[in-house]
């Protein structure tokens, strides 16, 4: 069981918008920054969002992040077939003194 | 260009040991904390261990505490993971991942990842 909870899968049509939720607790999301990673099939993960809502250079503004209390959300607009991937949220858990990830969400672009 | 190249994976019997290495280039290795993250076949990401830039601070996931040891040689720009008492559930691709900030003392996020090395624990 993952410390952070994500939906196993989401789907939407090309051009549409999708959101992926990540739920935690006061010791992780509630008190630390959240990051989001995209893992395309057969590749290493890549950071999409860090510090809750900051995009590294090269990440298009179709990707956005937000945090409220003990939950965080990744938003993707203008969906493309190339966005089909697994998405993970991650943060630090101050009580566990450990890094933690969500279980991952598989995005299907129909 | 930042590059992280893991090596040392392979097939090992339950109870055996293995040492993974991660050769870093393209940045001043001694300034940044580093991590190991693993992914079992068909499963999600699992953070394994963190080491600060100096090597003074280390953290481990409960699943590997007491069995795995993270270390680094800043003179060689290399990160290590010594894995002892290996179990079938340790079978995974192991990634080394760089922390983005100089002076981090716990995980913030991972800005660069290696390609990973596969560890298979089986008799």
PDB file of C-alpha atoms in Angstrom:
ATOM      1  CA  UNK A   1       0.000   0.000   0.000  1.00  0.00           C
ATOM      2  CA  UNK A   2       1.388   3.373  -1.013  1.00  0.00           C
ATOM      3  CA  UNK A   3       1.536   6.218   1.487  1.00  0.00           C
ATOM      4  CA  UNK A   4       0.090   8.560  -1.148  1.00  0.00           C
ATOM      5  CA  UNK A   5      -3.159   7.616  -2.881  1.00  0.00           C
ATOM      6  CA  UNK A   6      -3.711   8.086  -6.606  1.00  0.00           C
ATOM      7  CA  UNK A   7      -6.450   6.745  -8.878  1.00  0.00           C
ATOM      8  CA  UNK A   8      -5.163   3.703 -10.793  1.00  0.00           C
ATOM      9  CA  UNK A   9      -6.274   5.058 -14.131  1.00  0.00           C
ATOM     10  CA  UNK A  10      -7.792   8.056 -15.903  1.00  0.00           C
ATOM     11  CA  UNK A  11      -8.771   8.570 -19.509  1.00  0.00           C
ATOM     12  CA  UNK A  12      -9.877  11.363 -21.797  1.00  0.00           C
ATOM     13  CA  UNK A  13     -10.045  12.204 -25.477  1.00  0.00           C
ATOM     14  CA  UNK A  14      -7.353  14.056 -27.413  1.00  0.00           C
ATOM     15  CA  UNK A  15      -7.551  17.792 -26.855  1.00  0.00           C
ATOM     16  CA  UNK A  16      -9.434  17.417 -23.591  1.00  0.00           C
ATOM     17  CA  UNK A  17      -8.294  18.080 -20.020  1.00  0.00           C
ATOM     18  CA  UNK A  18      -7.627  15.574 -17.273  1.00  0.00           C
ATOM     19  CA  UNK A  19      -6.736  15.847 -13.611  1.00  0.00           C
ATOM     20  CA  UNK A  20      -4.940  13.316 -11.436  1.00  0.00           C
ATOM     21  CA  UNK A  21      -5.331  13.502  -7.689  1.00  0.00           C
ATOM     22  CA  UNK A  22      -2.829  12.593  -4.980  1.00  0.00           C
ATOM     23  CA  UNK A  23      -4.002  12.286  -1.395  1.00  0.00           C
ATOM     24  CA  UNK A  24      -1.769  12.131   1.640  1.00  0.00           C
ATOM     25  CA  UNK A  25      -1.574  13.328   5.216  1.00  0.00           C
ATOM     26  CA  UNK A  26      -0.278  16.143   7.380  1.00  0.00           C
ATOM     27  CA  UNK A  27       3.149  14.518   7.675  1.00  0.00           C
ATOM     28  CA  UNK A  28       3.761  14.337   3.936  1.00  0.00           C
ATOM     29  CA  UNK A  29       1.766  16.478   1.499  1.00  0.00           C
ATOM     30  CA  UNK A  30       0.505  18.676   4.302  1.00  0.00           C
ATOM     31  CA  UNK A  31       3.999  19.821   5.260  1.00  0.00           C
ATOM     32  CA  UNK A  32       6.264  19.265   2.260  1.00  0.00           C
ATOM     33  CA  UNK A  33       6.481  20.106  -1.430  1.00  0.00           C
ATOM     34  CA  UNK A  34       4.881  17.756  -3.947  1.00  0.00           C
ATOM     35  CA  UNK A  35       6.429  16.717  -7.239  1.00  0.00           C
ATOM     36  CA  UNK A  36       4.960  14.883 -10.224  1.00  0.00           C
ATOM     37  CA  UNK A  37       6.704  12.477 -12.597  1.00  0.00           C
ATOM     38  CA  UNK A  38       5.824  11.120 -16.018  1.00  0.00           C
ATOM     39  CA  UNK A  39       7.019   7.668 -17.000  1.00  0.00           C
ATOM     40  CA  UNK A  40       6.590   6.783 -20.646  1.00  0.00           C
ATOM     41  CA  UNK A  41       6.580   3.050 -21.443  1.00  0.00           C
ATOM     42  CA  UNK A  42      10.040   1.521 -21.098  1.00  0.00           C
ATOM     43  CA  UNK A  43      11.736   4.724 -19.950  1.00  0.00           C
ATOM     44  CA  UNK A  44      12.953   6.312 -16.739  1.00  0.00           C
ATOM     45  CA  UNK A  45      10.658   8.768 -14.954  1.00  0.00           C
ATOM     46  CA  UNK A  46      10.908  12.476 -15.736  1.00  0.00           C
ATOM     47  CA  UNK A  47       9.927  15.354 -13.438  1.00  0.00           C
ATOM     48  CA  UNK A  48       6.969  17.391 -14.685  1.00  0.00           C
ATOM     49  CA  UNK A  49       6.187  19.498 -11.639  1.00  0.00           C
ATOM     50  CA  UNK A  50       8.181  20.277  -8.505  1.00  0.00           C
ATOM     51  CA  UNK A  51       7.570  22.429  -5.432  1.00  0.00           C
ATOM     52  CA  UNK A  52       3.807  21.885  -5.884  1.00  0.00           C
ATOM     53  CA  UNK A  53       3.385  23.951  -9.031  1.00  0.00           C
ATOM     54  CA  UNK A  54       6.720  24.732 -10.698  1.00  0.00           C
ATOM     55  CA  UNK A  55       7.577  23.423 -14.145  1.00  0.00           C
ATOM     56  CA  UNK A  56      11.198  22.646 -15.065  1.00  0.00           C
ATOM     57  CA  UNK A  57      12.425  24.254 -18.239  1.00  0.00           C
ATOM     58  CA  UNK A  58      11.232  22.367 -21.266  1.00  0.00           C
ATOM     59  CA  UNK A  59       7.977  21.166 -19.711  1.00  0.00           C
ATOM     60  CA  UNK A  60       5.039  22.681 -21.623  1.00  0.00           C
ATOM     61  CA  UNK A  61       2.493  24.790 -19.774  1.00  0.00           C
ATOM     62  CA  UNK A  62      -0.157  22.183 -20.609  1.00  0.00           C
ATOM     63  CA  UNK A  63       1.055  20.565 -17.383  1.00  0.00           C
ATOM     64  CA  UNK A  64       0.173  22.225 -14.087  1.00  0.00           C
ATOM     65  CA  UNK A  65       0.231  21.368 -10.407  1.00  0.00           C
ATOM     66  CA  UNK A  66      -1.589  22.525  -7.327  1.00  0.00           C
ATOM     67  CA  UNK A  67      -1.789  21.649  -3.663  1.00  0.00           C
ATOM     68  CA  UNK A  68      -4.422  22.196  -1.021  1.00  0.00           C
ATOM     69  CA  UNK A  69      -4.046  20.870   2.493  1.00  0.00           C
ATOM     70  CA  UNK A  70      -3.141  17.202   2.289  1.00  0.00           C
ATOM     71  CA  UNK A  71      -3.983  16.730  -1.385  1.00  0.00           C
ATOM     72  CA  UNK A  72      -2.326  17.644  -4.651  1.00  0.00           C
ATOM     73  CA  UNK A  73      -3.496  17.632  -8.245  1.00  0.00           C
ATOM     74  CA  UNK A  74      -1.793  17.333 -11.613  1.00  0.00           C
ATOM     75  CA  UNK A  75      -3.625  18.884 -14.534  1.00  0.00           C
ATOM     76  CA  UNK A  76      -2.976  18.197 -18.184  1.00  0.00           C
ATOM     77  CA  UNK A  77      -4.730  20.202 -20.891  1.00  0.00           C
ATOM     78  CA  UNK A  78      -4.768  19.738 -24.647  1.00  0.00           C
ATOM     79  CA  UNK A  79      -4.218  16.003 -24.301  1.00  0.00           C
ATOM     80  CA  UNK A  80      -2.051  14.328 -26.907  1.00  0.00           C
ATOM     81  CA  UNK A  81      -1.558  10.649 -27.619  1.00  0.00           C
ATOM     82  CA  UNK A  82       2.066  11.139 -26.587  1.00  0.00           C
ATOM     83  CA  UNK A  83       0.870  11.935 -23.059  1.00  0.00           C
ATOM     84  CA  UNK A  84      -0.116   8.297 -22.538  1.00  0.00           C
ATOM     85  CA  UNK A  85       2.068   7.285 -19.626  1.00  0.00           C
ATOM     86  CA  UNK A  86       2.133   6.496 -15.933  1.00  0.00           C
ATOM     87  CA  UNK A  87       2.105   9.506 -13.620  1.00  0.00           C
ATOM     88  CA  UNK A  88       3.390   9.521 -10.045  1.00  0.00           C
ATOM     89  CA  UNK A  89       3.223  12.032  -7.244  1.00  0.00           C
ATOM     90  CA  UNK A  90       5.974  12.162  -4.661  1.00  0.00           C
ATOM     91  CA  UNK A  91       7.019  13.995  -1.535  1.00  0.00           C
ATOM     92  CA  UNK A  92       8.908  13.649   1.737  1.00  0.00           C
ATOM     93  CA  UNK A  93       7.206  12.208   4.800  1.00  0.00           C
ATOM     94  CA  UNK A  94       8.497  13.973   7.899  1.00  0.00           C
ATOM     95  CA  UNK A  95       7.175  11.317  10.304  1.00  0.00           C
ATOM     96  CA  UNK A  96       8.659   8.388   8.384  1.00  0.00           C
ATOM     97  CA  UNK A  97      11.813  10.303   7.435  1.00  0.00           C
ATOM     98  CA  UNK A  98      11.383   8.771   4.022  1.00  0.00           C
ATOM     99  CA  UNK A  99      10.581   9.675   0.453  1.00  0.00           C
ATOM    100  CA  UNK A 100       7.139   8.509  -0.604  1.00  0.00           C
ATOM    101  CA  UNK A 101       5.350   8.033  -3.925  1.00  0.00           C
ATOM    102  CA  UNK A 102       1.790   7.477  -4.964  1.00  0.00           C
ATOM    103  CA  UNK A 103       0.902   4.155  -6.533  1.00  0.00           C
ATOM    104  CA  UNK A 104       0.820   5.721  -9.984  1.00  0.00           C
ATOM    105  CA  UNK A 105      -1.943   6.604 -12.430  1.00  0.00           C
ATOM    106  CA  UNK A 106      -2.098   5.264 -15.957  1.00  0.00           C
ATOM    107  CA  UNK A 107      -3.329   7.884 -18.393  1.00  0.00           C
ATOM    108  CA  UNK A 108      -5.077   6.680 -21.520  1.00  0.00           C
ATOM    109  CA  UNK A 109      -5.778   9.151 -24.314  1.00  0.00           C
ATOM    110  CA  UNK A 110      -8.701   7.623 -26.158  1.00  0.00           C
TER     111      UNK A 110
ATOM    112  CA  UNK B   1      24.781  17.461 -19.847  1.00  0.00           C
ATOM    113  CA  UNK B   2      23.912  15.583 -16.682  1.00  0.00           C
ATOM    114  CA  UNK B   3      24.381  11.837 -17.002  1.00  0.00           C
ATOM    115  CA  UNK B   4      23.775   9.096 -14.460  1.00  0.00           C
ATOM    116  CA  UNK B   5      24.858   5.589 -15.379  1.00  0.00           C
ATOM    117  CA  UNK B   6      23.943   2.698 -13.122  1.00  0.00           C
ATOM    118  CA  UNK B   7      25.758  -0.628 -13.152  1.00  0.00           C
ATOM    119  CA  UNK B   8      26.137  -3.745 -11.057  1.00  0.00           C
ATOM    120  CA  UNK B   9      22.728  -5.318 -11.489  1.00  0.00           C
ATOM    121  CA  UNK B  10      22.213  -8.962 -12.249  1.00  0.00           C
ATOM    122  CA  UNK B  11      20.868 -12.276 -11.007  1.00  0.00           C
ATOM    123  CA  UNK B  12      21.541 -13.159  -7.373  1.00  0.00           C
ATOM    124  CA  UNK B  13      20.231 -15.893  -5.105  1.00  0.00           C
ATOM    125  CA  UNK B  14      18.052 -15.112  -2.096  1.00  0.00           C
ATOM    126  CA  UNK B  15      20.251 -14.173   0.845  1.00  0.00           C
ATOM    127  CA  UNK B  16      23.011 -12.979  -1.453  1.00  0.00           C
ATOM    128  CA  UNK B  17      24.633  -9.588  -1.874  1.00  0.00           C
ATOM    129  CA  UNK B  18      25.140  -7.118  -4.681  1.00  0.00           C
ATOM    130  CA  UNK B  19      26.668  -3.646  -4.980  1.00  0.00           C
ATOM    131  CA  UNK B  20      25.198  -1.149  -7.391  1.00  0.00           C
ATOM    132  CA  UNK B  21      27.128   1.837  -8.692  1.00  0.00           C
ATOM    133  CA  UNK B  22      25.996   5.059 -10.313  1.00  0.00           C
ATOM    134  CA  UNK B  23      28.604   7.053 -12.225  1.00  0.00           C
ATOM    135  CA  UNK B  24      27.695  10.727 -12.447  1.00  0.00           C
ATOM    136  CA  UNK B  25      28.901  13.353 -14.897  1.00  0.00           C
ATOM    137  CA  UNK B  26      27.936  16.784 -16.185  1.00  0.00           C
ATOM    138  CA  UNK B  27      27.578  18.414 -12.756  1.00  0.00           C
ATOM    139  CA  UNK B  28      29.569  18.905  -9.546  1.00  0.00           C
ATOM    140  CA  UNK B  29      28.635  15.621  -7.883  1.00  0.00           C
ATOM    141  CA  UNK B  30      29.952  16.604  -4.460  1.00  0.00           C
ATOM    142  CA  UNK B  31      27.427  19.458  -4.219  1.00  0.00           C
ATOM    143  CA  UNK B  32      24.240  17.423  -4.512  1.00  0.00           C
ATOM    144  CA  UNK B  33      22.337  14.838  -2.549  1.00  0.00           C
ATOM    145  CA  UNK B  34      21.527  11.602  -4.338  1.00  0.00           C
ATOM    146  CA  UNK B  35      18.917   8.871  -4.102  1.00  0.00           C
ATOM    147  CA  UNK B  36      18.111   5.324  -5.125  1.00  0.00           C
ATOM    148  CA  UNK B  37      14.592   4.590  -6.359  1.00  0.00           C
ATOM    149  CA  UNK B  38      13.393   1.160  -7.498  1.00  0.00           C
ATOM    150  CA  UNK B  39      10.564  -0.229  -9.555  1.00  0.00           C
ATOM    151  CA  UNK B  40       9.494  -3.869  -9.372  1.00  0.00           C
ATOM    152  CA  UNK B  41       8.328  -5.409 -12.678  1.00  0.00           C
ATOM    153  CA  UNK B  42       4.948  -3.978 -13.576  1.00  0.00           C
ATOM    154  CA  UNK B  43       4.740  -2.014 -10.324  1.00  0.00           C
ATOM    155  CA  UNK B  44       5.089   1.591  -9.208  1.00  0.00           C
ATOM    156  CA  UNK B  45       8.042   3.616  -8.002  1.00  0.00           C
ATOM    157  CA  UNK B  46       9.473   3.009  -4.542  1.00  0.00           C
ATOM    158  CA  UNK B  47      12.002   5.349  -2.953  1.00  0.00           C
ATOM    159  CA  UNK B  48      14.844   3.320  -1.420  1.00  0.00           C
ATOM    160  CA  UNK B  49      17.492   5.614   0.061  1.00  0.00           C
ATOM    161  CA  UNK B  50      18.899   9.158   0.282  1.00  0.00           C
ATOM    162  CA  UNK B  51      22.391  10.445   0.971  1.00  0.00           C
ATOM    163  CA  UNK B  52      23.334  14.069   1.495  1.00  0.00           C
ATOM    164  CA  UNK B  53      26.073  15.753  -0.528  1.00  0.00           C
ATOM    165  CA  UNK B  54      28.666  15.204   2.176  1.00  0.00           C
ATOM    166  CA  UNK B  55      27.459  11.692   2.937  1.00  0.00           C
ATOM    167  CA  UNK B  56      26.773  12.675   6.522  1.00  0.00           C
ATOM    168  CA  UNK B  57      23.001  12.174   6.355  1.00  0.00           C
ATOM    169  CA  UNK B  58      21.371   9.011   5.087  1.00  0.00           C
ATOM    170  CA  UNK B  59      17.799   7.729   5.096  1.00  0.00           C
ATOM    171  CA  UNK B  60      16.295   4.390   4.135  1.00  0.00           C
ATOM    172  CA  UNK B  61      12.897   2.943   3.350  1.00  0.00           C
ATOM    173  CA  UNK B  62      11.701   0.585   6.080  1.00  0.00           C
ATOM    174  CA  UNK B  63      11.679  -2.245   3.536  1.00  0.00           C
ATOM    175  CA  UNK B  64      15.487  -2.103   3.166  1.00  0.00           C
ATOM    176  CA  UNK B  65      16.632  -0.685   6.495  1.00  0.00           C
ATOM    177  CA  UNK B  66      19.370  -2.814   8.041  1.00  0.00           C
ATOM    178  CA  UNK B  67      20.034  -4.652   4.779  1.00  0.00           C
ATOM    179  CA  UNK B  68      21.011  -1.889   2.314  1.00  0.00           C
ATOM    180  CA  UNK B  69      23.721   0.757   2.724  1.00  0.00           C
ATOM    181  CA  UNK B  70      24.009   3.870   0.597  1.00  0.00           C
ATOM    182  CA  UNK B  71      27.374   5.560   0.188  1.00  0.00           C
ATOM    183  CA  UNK B  72      29.239   7.871  -2.158  1.00  0.00           C
ATOM    184  CA  UNK B  73      32.759   8.636  -3.288  1.00  0.00           C
ATOM    185  CA  UNK B  74      32.823  12.297  -4.232  1.00  0.00           C
ATOM    186  CA  UNK B  75      36.374  11.983  -5.583  1.00  0.00           C
ATOM    187  CA  UNK B  76      35.057   9.479  -8.125  1.00  0.00           C
ATOM    188  CA  UNK B  77      31.634  11.103  -8.669  1.00  0.00           C
ATOM    189  CA  UNK B  78      30.055   7.758  -7.891  1.00  0.00           C
ATOM    190  CA  UNK B  79      27.068   6.684  -5.811  1.00  0.00           C
ATOM    191  CA  UNK B  80      26.775   3.172  -4.390  1.00  0.00           C
ATOM    192  CA  UNK B  81      24.128   0.887  -2.954  1.00  0.00           C
ATOM    193  CA  UNK B  82      25.353  -2.148  -1.041  1.00  0.00           C
ATOM    194  CA  UNK B  83      22.522  -4.684  -0.893  1.00  0.00           C
ATOM    195  CA  UNK B  84      22.766  -7.598   1.531  1.00  0.00           C
ATOM    196  CA  UNK B  85      20.351 -10.356   2.570  1.00  0.00           C
ATOM    197  CA  UNK B  86      18.514  -9.965  -0.709  1.00  0.00           C
ATOM    198  CA  UNK B  87      14.946 -11.201  -1.010  1.00  0.00           C
ATOM    199  CA  UNK B  88      12.727 -12.020  -3.957  1.00  0.00           C
ATOM    200  CA  UNK B  89      10.772  -8.830  -3.283  1.00  0.00           C
ATOM    201  CA  UNK B  90      13.919  -6.781  -3.928  1.00  0.00           C
ATOM    202  CA  UNK B  91      13.695  -7.726  -7.616  1.00  0.00           C
ATOM    203  CA  UNK B  92      13.386  -4.433  -9.460  1.00  0.00           C
ATOM    204  CA  UNK B  93      14.980  -1.897 -11.739  1.00  0.00           C
ATOM    205  CA  UNK B  94      17.094   0.350  -9.545  1.00  0.00           C
ATOM    206  CA  UNK B  95      17.458   3.992 -10.571  1.00  0.00           C
ATOM    207  CA  UNK B  96      19.838   6.551  -9.163  1.00  0.00           C
ATOM    208  CA  UNK B  97      18.272   9.996  -9.041  1.00  0.00           C
ATOM    209  CA  UNK B  98      19.791  13.402  -8.368  1.00  0.00           C
ATOM    210  CA  UNK B  99      18.430  15.943  -5.923  1.00  0.00           C
ATOM    211  CA  UNK B 100      18.142  19.402  -7.500  1.00  0.00           C
ATOM    212  CA  UNK B 101      19.414  21.579  -4.680  1.00  0.00           C
ATOM    213  CA  UNK B 102      22.837  22.014  -3.196  1.00  0.00           C
ATOM    214  CA  UNK B 103      22.768  21.323   0.529  1.00  0.00           C
ATOM    215  CA  UNK B 104      19.599  19.239   0.750  1.00  0.00           C
ATOM    216  CA  UNK B 105      19.250  17.178   3.903  1.00  0.00           C
ATOM    217  CA  UNK B 106      16.153  15.277   2.854  1.00  0.00           C
ATOM    218  CA  UNK B 107      14.389  14.405  -0.383  1.00  0.00           C
ATOM    219  CA  UNK B 108      12.944  17.358  -2.230  1.00  0.00           C
ATOM    220  CA  UNK B 109      12.464  15.921  -5.710  1.00  0.00           C
ATOM    221  CA  UNK B 110      14.460  14.191  -8.416  1.00  0.00           C
ATOM    222  CA  UNK B 111      15.557  16.314 -11.349  1.00  0.00           C
ATOM    223  CA  UNK B 112      17.651  13.728 -13.191  1.00  0.00           C
ATOM    224  CA  UNK B 113      17.356   9.957 -13.369  1.00  0.00           C
ATOM    225  CA  UNK B 114      19.612   7.258 -14.727  1.00  0.00           C
ATOM    226  CA  UNK B 115      18.397   4.542 -17.082  1.00  0.00           C
ATOM    227  CA  UNK B 116      18.339   1.971 -14.301  1.00  0.00           C
ATOM    228  CA  UNK B 117      19.901  -1.421 -13.649  1.00  0.00           C
ATOM    229  CA  UNK B 118      17.888  -4.604 -13.165  1.00  0.00           C
ATOM    230  CA  UNK B 119      18.364  -6.692 -10.046  1.00  0.00           C
ATOM    231  CA  UNK B 120      16.776 -10.141 -10.057  1.00  0.00           C
ATOM    232  CA  UNK B 121      16.694 -12.153  -6.849  1.00  0.00           C
ATOM    233  CA  UNK B 122      15.868 -15.758  -7.606  1.00  0.00           C
ATOM    234  CA  UNK B 123      17.122 -19.262  -7.018  1.00  0.00           C
TER     235      UNK B 123
END
